[in-house]
């Protein structure tokens, strides 16, 4: 299950609350049952989402999202027996498959960009430029980390590589959301739910992984249960917003669309400049000296 | 960051229904002489003549009341200008988002200018709220004059520093 990971320390897998592991077997059994319940609930919600989309015939509208969800579902199903029968191999199986999911997750961000901005070529052009810059900066940061930190290589440590890749996803998502808000792009219920849920999931993953890197095992014991519960919340949000297909709203008839872009920018800057000049004259100072450029 | 993203998404839906954008669309289409943002009204609100007249001719209590009401008027006017310019920018964004020849550099410049304008009006709003419209205008004027004086002094100081540096260099070369 996304987030229900097990600590790897020196190659050995540790369960939650190791200090009471041998002392109170009853508590350990109850915690294990709670983990299993969370896992099975997540599997159930994932299958409901996939089935609903299949029966409603709207899988094709959100291909990458459902591909991502399908991959997570298949992995969770296959890792369940590994977790209980071969716990030594679980961490490796989890972490190596996790990188594949991070890559597919980037596809979800791309799909959100494509669906929301397909009818707004101007905003799409802005998004391509801004997101490219964000991507270049984020990848540069990772390359610097790789250069400076010998532990960054997957295999030696899984936490930092996944955290850094999730940060790239999160910054791209935040950039995209900021653009949607800036240009007042209408999203529709489905797309909003995908973005809200994915943002919560990526955000909590970044927080978890960062705190785990800095605080160590003491934090992991708490987060081993908080993260799966956060993932369940995300699944509930997706179930509500993706219960039925809702089209992305059509753009309204834009005023001044026939005006070319140059004239539009010139007119807006002129109005802004005259507002600034009037303000200066009104206050009776040469305030524009500071703010004119 | 998550909470900010959620709030930003919610705001995008609210912006679509903002009726002030319609007002500013009219502003974009008005002939140059028309003042759709009521900017001309501001010079009357901030004019010191009324304040001086009231200060000379009336009691202190009346004067204080006049200042309070004129402050409220000034704040309302600043709100109106802020809202009007905000609507203007929103109308621009709605027109630009569908335009395939949008230039990101121009959009970023415009965004920055708008941000500076909002900062400017925010500072003015704070100054008017704290000191009233007339005192705020005097305060702002004093700050601008002080900045200009400092700039003049630093520029005038440069030739002196240059000639001193030249003397030092000449002295060094003669010593050698």
Short mmCIF file of C-alpha atoms in Angstrom, two decimals:
data_model
loop_
_atom_site.label_atom_id
_atom_site.label_comp_id
_atom_site.label_asym_id
_atom_site.label_seq_id
_atom_site.Cartn_x
_atom_site.Cartn_y
_atom_site.Cartn_z
CA UNK A 1 0.00 0.00 0.00
CA UNK A 2 1.30 3.46 -0.78
CA UNK A 3 2.94 4.70 2.40
CA UNK A 4 2.72 1.49 4.44
CA UNK A 5 6.45 0.97 4.30
CA UNK A 6 8.69 -0.80 6.74
CA UNK A 7 11.89 0.62 8.11
CA UNK A 8 15.04 -0.77 6.61
CA UNK A 9 17.99 -0.61 8.88
CA UNK A 10 21.15 -2.44 7.99
CA UNK A 11 19.16 -4.75 5.75
CA UNK A 12 16.84 -5.90 8.55
CA UNK A 13 13.22 -5.01 8.57
CA UNK A 14 11.91 -3.67 11.89
CA UNK A 15 8.26 -3.66 12.80
CA UNK A 16 6.59 -0.82 14.65
CA UNK A 17 7.29 -0.31 18.36
CA UNK A 18 10.27 -2.72 18.63
CA UNK A 19 10.75 -1.93 22.32
CA UNK A 20 7.49 -3.74 23.18
CA UNK A 21 7.82 -6.39 20.50
CA UNK A 22 8.78 -9.20 22.80
CA UNK A 23 7.14 -7.87 25.95
CA UNK A 24 3.47 -7.49 24.98
CA UNK A 25 2.64 -9.79 22.04
CA UNK A 26 -1.07 -8.86 22.29
CA UNK A 27 -0.41 -5.20 21.44
CA UNK A 28 1.86 -6.19 18.57
CA UNK A 29 -0.88 -8.47 17.21
CA UNK A 30 -3.47 -5.68 17.43
CA UNK A 31 -1.18 -3.21 15.67
CA UNK A 32 -0.56 -5.74 12.93
CA UNK A 33 -4.30 -6.24 12.53
CA UNK A 34 -4.75 -2.46 12.32
CA UNK A 35 -2.07 -2.28 9.58
CA UNK A 36 -3.77 -5.07 7.67
CA UNK A 37 -7.16 -3.34 8.01
CA UNK A 38 -5.71 -0.12 6.59
CA UNK A 39 -4.14 -2.06 3.74
CA UNK A 40 -7.29 -3.98 2.85
CA UNK A 41 -9.44 -0.83 3.07
CA UNK A 42 -7.09 0.93 0.64
CA UNK A 43 -7.27 -2.06 -1.73
CA UNK A 44 -11.06 -1.98 -1.57
CA UNK A 45 -11.24 1.75 -2.32
CA UNK A 46 -8.76 1.43 -5.19
CA UNK A 47 -10.79 -1.36 -6.75
CA UNK A 48 -14.03 0.64 -6.32
CA UNK A 49 -12.43 3.59 -8.13
CA UNK A 50 -11.18 1.43 -11.00
CA UNK A 51 -14.43 -0.49 -11.33
CA UNK A 52 -16.54 2.68 -11.26
CA UNK A 53 -14.43 4.23 -14.02
CA UNK A 54 -14.62 1.03 -16.09
CA UNK A 55 -18.38 0.68 -15.75
CA UNK A 56 -18.97 4.41 -16.33
CA UNK A 57 -16.72 4.28 -19.39
CA UNK A 58 -14.56 7.25 -18.39
CA UNK A 59 -11.22 5.47 -18.00
CA UNK A 60 -10.19 6.91 -21.36
CA UNK A 61 -10.67 10.51 -20.15
CA UNK A 62 -8.05 10.25 -17.40
CA UNK A 63 -5.67 7.61 -18.79
CA UNK A 64 -2.56 8.42 -16.81
CA UNK A 65 -4.41 8.79 -13.55
CA UNK A 66 -6.09 5.41 -13.86
CA UNK A 67 -2.85 3.85 -15.07
CA UNK A 68 -1.21 5.16 -11.90
CA UNK A 69 -4.04 3.87 -9.73
CA UNK A 70 -3.98 0.51 -11.51
CA UNK A 71 -0.22 0.16 -10.94
CA UNK A 72 -0.64 0.97 -7.25
CA UNK A 73 -3.47 -1.56 -6.94
CA UNK A 74 -1.49 -4.35 -8.63
CA UNK A 75 1.56 -3.64 -6.52
CA UNK A 76 -0.43 -3.57 -3.27
CA UNK A 77 -2.10 -6.89 -4.15
CA UNK A 78 1.22 -8.53 -4.97
CA UNK A 79 3.11 -7.12 -1.97
CA UNK A 80 0.51 -8.31 0.56
CA UNK A 81 1.70 -11.94 0.54
CA UNK A 82 5.35 -10.78 0.44
CA UNK A 83 4.79 -8.66 3.58
CA UNK A 84 3.45 -11.59 5.57
CA UNK A 85 5.35 -14.55 4.10
CA UNK A 86 8.77 -13.06 3.18
CA UNK A 87 9.09 -9.86 5.28
CA UNK A 88 12.87 -9.67 4.63
CA UNK A 89 12.26 -8.98 0.93
CA UNK A 90 9.35 -6.59 1.43
CA UNK A 91 11.36 -3.32 1.82
CA UNK A 92 13.35 -3.95 -1.37
CA UNK A 93 10.26 -4.93 -3.36
CA UNK A 94 8.44 -1.84 -2.06
CA UNK A 95 11.19 0.70 -2.70
CA UNK A 96 12.21 -0.50 -6.16
CA UNK A 97 8.59 -0.45 -7.34
CA UNK A 98 8.12 2.95 -5.71
CA UNK A 99 10.45 4.64 -8.21
CA UNK A 100 8.32 3.33 -11.05
CA UNK A 101 5.27 4.87 -9.38
CA UNK A 102 7.04 8.21 -9.01
CA UNK A 103 7.63 8.21 -12.77
CA UNK A 104 3.99 7.38 -13.53
CA UNK A 105 2.96 10.06 -11.01
CA UNK A 106 4.70 12.66 -13.18
CA UNK A 107 2.39 11.50 -15.96
CA UNK A 108 -0.61 12.42 -13.78
CA UNK A 109 0.74 15.98 -13.47
CA UNK A 110 1.23 16.13 -17.24
CA UNK A 111 -2.31 14.87 -17.80
CA UNK A 112 -3.73 17.57 -15.50
CA UNK A 113 -1.83 20.21 -17.52
CA UNK A 114 -3.06 18.78 -20.85
CA UNK A 115 -6.72 18.43 -19.85
CA UNK A 116 -7.04 21.80 -18.11
CA UNK A 117 -5.18 23.91 -20.65
CA UNK A 118 -6.14 22.29 -23.95
CA UNK A 119 -8.63 25.11 -24.63
CA UNK A 120 -6.33 27.90 -23.39
CA UNK A 121 -3.29 28.03 -25.67
CA UNK A 122 -1.97 31.22 -24.09
CA UNK A 123 -1.99 29.81 -20.57
CA UNK A 124 -0.58 26.51 -21.91
CA UNK A 125 2.35 28.38 -23.44
CA UNK A 126 2.97 30.13 -20.12
CA UNK A 127 2.76 26.78 -18.29
CA UNK A 128 5.29 25.14 -20.62
CA UNK A 129 7.84 27.88 -20.02
CA UNK A 130 7.33 28.17 -16.27
CA UNK A 131 7.17 24.42 -15.61
CA UNK A 132 10.27 23.80 -17.75
CA UNK A 133 12.18 26.28 -15.60
CA UNK A 134 10.89 24.69 -12.40
CA UNK A 135 11.81 21.23 -13.69
CA UNK A 136 15.34 22.32 -14.64
CA UNK A 137 15.94 23.91 -11.22
CA UNK A 138 14.57 20.87 -9.38
CA UNK A 139 16.62 18.37 -11.40
CA UNK A 140 19.75 20.52 -10.94
CA UNK A 141 19.20 20.35 -7.20
CA UNK A 142 19.00 16.55 -7.38
CA UNK A 143 22.15 16.35 -9.47
CA UNK A 144 23.98 18.48 -6.90
CA UNK A 145 22.72 16.14 -4.15
CA UNK A 146 23.91 13.10 -6.07
CA UNK A 147 27.32 14.70 -6.56
CA UNK A 148 27.71 15.63 -2.88
CA UNK A 149 26.00 12.73 -1.12
CA UNK A 150 27.32 9.17 -1.64
CA UNK A 151 24.22 7.78 0.13
CA UNK A 152 21.88 9.17 -2.49
CA UNK A 153 22.18 6.15 -4.79
CA UNK A 154 19.09 3.90 -4.58
CA UNK A 155 20.19 0.66 -2.96
CA UNK A 156 22.22 2.37 -0.27
CA UNK A 157 19.34 4.55 0.85
CA UNK A 158 15.80 4.83 -0.48
CA UNK A 159 14.50 7.73 1.55
CA UNK A 160 16.46 10.62 0.09
CA UNK A 161 16.09 9.67 -3.58
CA UNK A 162 12.35 9.23 -3.25
CA UNK A 163 12.00 12.43 -1.24
CA UNK A 164 13.90 14.44 -3.87
CA UNK A 165 11.85 12.99 -6.73
CA UNK A 166 8.62 13.70 -4.84
CA UNK A 167 9.80 17.28 -4.29
CA UNK A 168 10.18 17.64 -8.08
CA UNK A 169 6.60 16.38 -8.49
CA UNK A 170 5.32 18.67 -5.76
CA UNK A 171 6.99 21.80 -7.16
CA UNK A 172 5.61 21.03 -10.63
CA UNK A 173 2.15 20.54 -9.16
CA UNK A 174 2.32 23.77 -7.14
CA UNK A 175 3.49 25.67 -10.24
CA UNK A 176 0.60 24.25 -12.24
CA UNK A 177 -1.98 25.02 -9.56
CA UNK A 178 -0.65 28.57 -9.22
CA UNK A 179 -1.05 29.06 -12.98
CA UNK A 180 -4.59 27.66 -12.90
CA UNK A 181 -5.47 30.14 -10.15
CA UNK A 182 -3.69 33.08 -11.84
CA UNK A 183 -5.51 32.59 -15.14
CA UNK A 184 -8.76 31.48 -13.45
CA UNK A 185 -8.85 28.23 -15.45
CA UNK A 186 -12.08 26.30 -14.78
CA UNK A 187 -11.26 22.71 -13.83
CA UNK A 188 -14.43 20.70 -13.22
CA UNK A 189 -15.11 18.29 -10.38
CA UNK A 190 -13.03 15.35 -11.63
CA UNK A 191 -9.87 17.29 -12.36
CA UNK A 192 -10.13 19.25 -9.11
CA UNK A 193 -10.45 16.01 -7.17
CA UNK A 194 -7.45 14.46 -8.93
CA UNK A 195 -5.33 17.53 -8.24
CA UNK A 196 -6.50 17.97 -4.62
CA UNK A 197 -5.97 14.31 -3.80
CA UNK A 198 -2.63 14.01 -5.56
CA UNK A 199 -1.38 17.20 -3.88
CA UNK A 200 -2.31 15.87 -0.44
CA UNK A 201 -0.63 12.55 -1.17
CA UNK A 202 2.60 14.05 -2.53
CA UNK A 203 2.70 16.69 0.22
CA UNK A 204 2.32 14.16 3.03
CA UNK A 205 4.93 11.91 1.38
CA UNK A 206 7.45 14.76 1.24
CA UNK A 207 6.76 15.68 4.88
CA UNK A 208 7.07 12.04 5.99
CA UNK A 209 10.26 11.39 4.09
CA UNK A 210 11.90 14.66 5.22
CA UNK A 211 11.04 14.10 8.88
CA UNK A 212 12.16 10.49 8.63
CA UNK A 213 15.54 11.56 7.26
CA UNK A 214 16.08 14.13 10.02
CA UNK A 215 14.37 12.53 13.03
CA UNK A 216 15.16 8.89 12.34
CA UNK A 217 13.37 5.86 13.79
CA UNK A 218 11.52 7.76 16.51
CA UNK A 219 9.36 9.49 13.92
CA UNK A 220 8.83 6.42 11.77
CA UNK A 221 6.89 4.61 14.53
CA UNK A 222 4.26 7.33 14.48
CA UNK A 223 4.22 7.93 10.76
CA UNK A 224 3.87 4.25 9.86
CA UNK A 225 0.19 4.66 10.67
CA UNK A 226 -0.40 8.33 9.87
CA UNK A 227 0.75 8.05 6.26
CA UNK A 228 -1.54 5.15 5.36
CA UNK A 229 -4.43 7.04 6.97
CA UNK A 230 -3.57 10.12 4.88
CA UNK A 231 -3.58 7.87 1.79
CA UNK A 232 -7.02 6.55 2.75
CA UNK A 233 -8.27 10.14 2.98
CA UNK A 234 -6.91 10.74 -0.54
CA UNK A 235 -8.74 7.65 -1.80
CA UNK A 236 -11.99 8.85 -0.20
CA UNK A 237 -11.58 12.26 -1.91
CA UNK A 238 -11.05 10.51 -5.24
CA UNK A 239 -14.08 8.26 -4.69
CA UNK A 240 -16.28 11.30 -4.06
CA UNK A 241 -15.01 13.48 -6.91
CA UNK A 242 -14.57 10.68 -9.45
CA UNK A 243 -17.80 8.83 -8.74
CA UNK A 244 -19.14 9.98 -12.09
CA UNK A 245 -17.69 11.68 -15.09
CA UNK A 246 -17.91 15.49 -15.16
CA UNK A 247 -16.70 17.38 -18.21
CA UNK A 248 -14.18 20.18 -17.93
CA UNK A 249 -16.23 23.42 -18.26
CA UNK A 250 -16.17 25.10 -21.65
CA UNK A 251 -14.43 28.49 -21.76
CA UNK A 252 -16.70 31.54 -21.77
CA UNK A 253 -16.65 33.82 -24.80
CA UNK A 254 -13.61 35.93 -24.09
CA UNK A 255 -13.88 39.66 -24.62
CA UNK A 256 -11.19 41.26 -26.78
CA UNK A 257 -10.16 37.88 -28.20
CA UNK A 258 -9.93 39.44 -31.65
CA UNK A 259 -7.42 41.98 -30.28
CA UNK A 260 -3.86 40.84 -30.87
CA UNK A 261 -1.71 40.13 -27.85
CA UNK A 262 0.59 43.13 -28.36
CA UNK A 263 -2.33 45.57 -28.28
CA UNK A 264 -3.79 43.83 -25.23
CA UNK A 265 -0.56 44.10 -23.23
CA UNK A 266 -0.05 47.70 -24.35
CA UNK A 267 -3.55 48.72 -23.29
CA UNK A 268 -3.28 47.00 -19.91
CA UNK A 269 0.13 48.49 -19.14
CA UNK A 270 -1.12 51.93 -20.15
CA UNK A 271 -4.08 51.68 -17.77
CA UNK A 272 -1.84 50.41 -14.97
CA UNK A 273 0.67 53.18 -15.58
CA UNK A 274 -1.99 55.90 -15.55
CA UNK A 275 -3.45 54.49 -12.32
CA UNK A 276 0.00 54.67 -10.77
CA UNK A 277 0.58 58.24 -12.03
CA UNK A 278 -2.80 59.42 -10.79
CA UNK A 279 -2.09 57.88 -7.41
CA UNK A 280 1.18 59.78 -7.21
CA UNK A 281 -0.45 63.07 -8.20
CA UNK A 282 -3.27 62.48 -5.73
CA UNK A 283 -0.91 61.98 -2.82
CA UNK A 284 0.97 65.02 -4.06
CA UNK A 285 4.36 63.34 -4.25
CA UNK A 286 6.62 61.96 -6.88
CA UNK A 287 5.95 58.45 -5.66
CA UNK A 288 6.37 57.12 -9.14
CA UNK A 289 10.14 57.65 -8.75
CA UNK A 290 10.25 54.54 -6.57
CA UNK A 291 7.77 52.50 -8.48
CA UNK A 292 8.14 53.54 -12.10
CA UNK A 293 10.12 51.27 -14.38
CA UNK B 1 2.14 24.55 0.89
CA UNK B 2 -0.81 22.14 0.63
CA UNK B 3 -3.17 24.54 2.34
CA UNK B 4 -1.92 27.34 0.08
CA UNK B 5 -2.53 25.18 -3.00
CA UNK B 6 -6.08 24.37 -1.87
CA UNK B 7 -6.84 28.02 -1.19
CA UNK B 8 -5.39 29.04 -4.54
CA UNK B 9 -7.60 26.51 -6.34
CA UNK B 10 -10.66 27.78 -4.53
CA UNK B 11 -9.79 31.33 -5.42
CA UNK B 12 -9.65 30.49 -9.11
CA UNK B 13 -13.33 29.49 -9.00
CA UNK B 14 -14.26 32.68 -7.18
CA UNK B 15 -12.38 34.82 -9.68
CA UNK B 16 -14.50 33.50 -12.50
CA UNK B 17 -17.64 34.92 -10.99
CA UNK B 18 -16.12 38.27 -10.11
CA UNK B 19 -18.37 40.94 -11.53
CA UNK B 20 -15.68 43.61 -11.22
CA UNK B 21 -14.03 42.05 -14.32
CA UNK B 22 -17.03 43.27 -16.35
CA UNK B 23 -16.47 46.78 -15.04
CA UNK B 24 -12.83 46.69 -16.06
CA UNK B 25 -13.65 45.29 -19.48
CA UNK B 26 -15.53 48.54 -20.00
CA UNK B 27 -12.45 50.38 -18.75
CA UNK B 28 -10.32 48.70 -21.41
CA UNK B 29 -12.70 49.77 -24.14
CA UNK B 30 -13.20 53.40 -22.98
CA UNK B 31 -11.72 56.27 -24.96
CA UNK B 32 -8.48 57.64 -23.45
CA UNK B 33 -10.05 60.62 -21.65
CA UNK B 34 -12.56 58.59 -19.60
CA UNK B 35 -11.75 57.73 -15.98
CA UNK B 36 -13.43 54.40 -15.24
CA UNK B 37 -11.43 53.95 -12.04
CA UNK B 38 -12.57 57.32 -10.59
CA UNK B 39 -8.95 58.28 -10.22
CA UNK B 40 -9.71 62.00 -10.54
CA UNK B 41 -11.79 61.86 -7.36
CA UNK B 42 -8.71 61.07 -5.31
CA UNK B 43 -7.08 64.47 -5.78
CA UNK B 44 -10.14 66.09 -4.15
CA UNK B 45 -10.17 63.61 -1.26
CA UNK B 46 -6.49 64.16 -0.45
CA UNK B 47 -6.47 67.91 -1.12
CA UNK B 48 -5.29 69.79 1.98
CA UNK B 49 -7.43 72.89 1.31
CA UNK B 50 -10.58 71.45 2.89
CA UNK B 51 -8.59 70.23 5.89
CA UNK B 52 -6.94 73.64 6.39
CA UNK B 53 -10.27 75.43 6.06
CA UNK B 54 -11.94 73.18 8.63
CA UNK B 55 -8.94 73.47 10.97
CA UNK B 56 -9.12 77.28 10.83
CA UNK B 57 -12.88 77.76 11.02
CA UNK B 58 -14.21 75.04 13.33
CA UNK B 59 -13.75 73.52 16.76
CA UNK B 60 -11.25 70.80 17.55
CA UNK B 61 -13.96 68.21 17.97
CA UNK B 62 -15.46 69.01 14.56
CA UNK B 63 -12.00 68.96 13.04
CA UNK B 64 -11.31 65.49 14.47
CA UNK B 65 -14.62 64.21 13.14
CA UNK B 66 -13.91 65.67 9.71
CA UNK B 67 -10.54 63.94 9.65
CA UNK B 68 -12.09 60.57 10.61
CA UNK B 69 -14.70 60.80 7.89
CA UNK B 70 -12.21 61.94 5.29
CA UNK B 71 -9.97 58.99 6.29
CA UNK B 72 -12.88 56.59 5.72
CA UNK B 73 -13.50 58.21 2.34
CA UNK B 74 -9.82 57.94 1.39
CA UNK B 75 -9.69 54.27 2.41
CA UNK B 76 -12.84 53.55 0.41
CA UNK B 77 -11.34 55.29 -2.61
CA UNK B 78 -8.10 53.31 -2.28
CA UNK B 79 -10.19 50.13 -2.05
CA UNK B 80 -12.05 51.15 -5.19
CA UNK B 81 -8.83 51.84 -7.10
CA UNK B 82 -7.31 48.58 -5.87
CA UNK B 83 -10.42 46.65 -6.90
CA UNK B 84 -10.63 48.43 -10.23
CA UNK B 85 -7.02 47.72 -11.16
CA UNK B 86 -7.45 44.14 -9.95
CA UNK B 87 -10.44 43.79 -12.24
CA UNK B 88 -8.43 45.28 -15.10
CA UNK B 89 -5.71 42.66 -14.63
CA UNK B 90 -8.28 39.88 -14.38
CA UNK B 91 -9.86 40.99 -17.63
CA UNK B 92 -6.41 40.99 -19.23
CA UNK B 93 -5.71 37.47 -17.95
CA UNK B 94 -9.03 36.18 -19.23
CA UNK B 95 -8.27 37.62 -22.66
CA UNK B 96 -4.62 36.51 -22.67
CA UNK B 97 -5.16 32.90 -21.57
CA UNK B 98 -6.86 32.02 -24.85
CA UNK B 99 -4.44 33.96 -27.04
CA UNK B 100 -1.86 31.66 -28.69
CA UNK B 101 0.62 34.51 -29.27
CA UNK B 102 1.00 35.16 -25.52
CA UNK B 103 4.56 36.05 -24.55
CA UNK B 104 5.61 34.72 -21.13
CA UNK B 105 8.20 37.51 -20.64
CA UNK B 106 5.52 40.20 -21.10
CA UNK B 107 3.15 38.38 -18.78
CA UNK B 108 5.80 38.10 -16.09
CA UNK B 109 6.67 41.82 -16.46
CA UNK B 110 3.02 42.78 -16.21
CA UNK B 111 2.57 40.52 -13.21
CA UNK B 112 5.54 42.15 -11.53
CA UNK B 113 4.21 45.66 -12.25
CA UNK B 114 0.87 44.67 -10.79
CA UNK B 115 2.56 43.25 -7.71
CA UNK B 116 4.49 46.50 -7.21
CA UNK B 117 1.27 48.48 -7.66
CA UNK B 118 -0.47 46.35 -5.05
CA UNK B 119 2.46 46.83 -2.69
CA UNK B 120 2.35 50.58 -3.25
CA UNK B 121 -1.35 50.80 -2.62
CA UNK B 122 -1.03 48.55 0.42
CA UNK B 123 1.60 50.83 1.93
CA UNK B 124 -0.55 53.89 1.20
CA UNK B 125 -3.56 52.18 2.72
CA UNK B 126 -1.57 51.48 5.87
CA UNK B 127 -0.24 55.02 6.06
CA UNK B 128 -3.73 56.53 5.55
CA UNK B 129 -5.25 54.17 8.12
CA UNK B 130 -2.61 55.08 10.70
CA UNK B 131 -2.19 58.81 10.09
CA UNK B 132 -5.16 59.96 8.02
CA UNK B 133 -5.00 61.07 4.38
CA UNK B 134 -3.32 64.46 4.86
CA UNK B 135 -0.65 63.36 7.30
CA UNK B 136 0.02 60.26 5.18
CA UNK B 137 0.57 62.41 2.10
CA UNK B 138 3.01 64.62 4.07
CA UNK B 139 4.79 61.56 5.50
CA UNK B 140 5.15 59.95 2.10
CA UNK B 141 6.31 63.25 0.64
CA UNK B 142 8.99 63.62 3.36
CA UNK B 143 10.27 60.08 2.70
CA UNK B 144 10.53 60.74 -1.03
CA UNK B 145 12.31 64.08 -0.44
CA UNK B 146 14.75 62.42 1.96
CA UNK B 147 15.50 59.67 -0.53
CA UNK B 148 16.09 62.23 -3.27
CA UNK B 149 18.42 64.21 -1.00
CA UNK B 150 20.44 61.10 -0.16
CA UNK B 151 20.66 60.25 -3.84
CA UNK B 152 21.83 63.77 -4.68
CA UNK B 153 24.47 63.66 -1.94
CA UNK B 154 25.83 60.30 -3.09
CA UNK B 155 25.99 61.47 -6.72
CA UNK B 156 27.67 64.79 -5.77
CA UNK B 157 30.16 62.91 -3.58
CA UNK B 158 31.42 60.81 -6.49
CA UNK B 159 33.56 63.44 -8.32
CA UNK B 160 35.25 64.36 -4.98
CA UNK B 161 36.06 60.73 -4.28
CA UNK B 162 37.34 60.37 -7.83
CA UNK B 163 39.72 63.33 -7.58
CA UNK B 164 41.01 62.10 -4.19
CA UNK B 165 41.71 58.70 -5.69
CA UNK B 166 43.54 60.35 -8.58
CA UNK B 167 45.72 62.35 -6.13
CA UNK B 168 46.58 59.24 -4.16
CA UNK B 169 47.56 57.41 -7.33
CA UNK B 170 49.71 60.32 -8.53
CA UNK B 171 51.43 60.49 -5.13
CA UNK B 172 52.23 56.76 -5.29
CA UNK B 173 53.67 56.98 -8.80
CA UNK B 174 55.89 59.98 -7.87
CA UNK B 175 57.18 58.11 -4.80
CA UNK B 176 58.20 55.21 -7.04
#
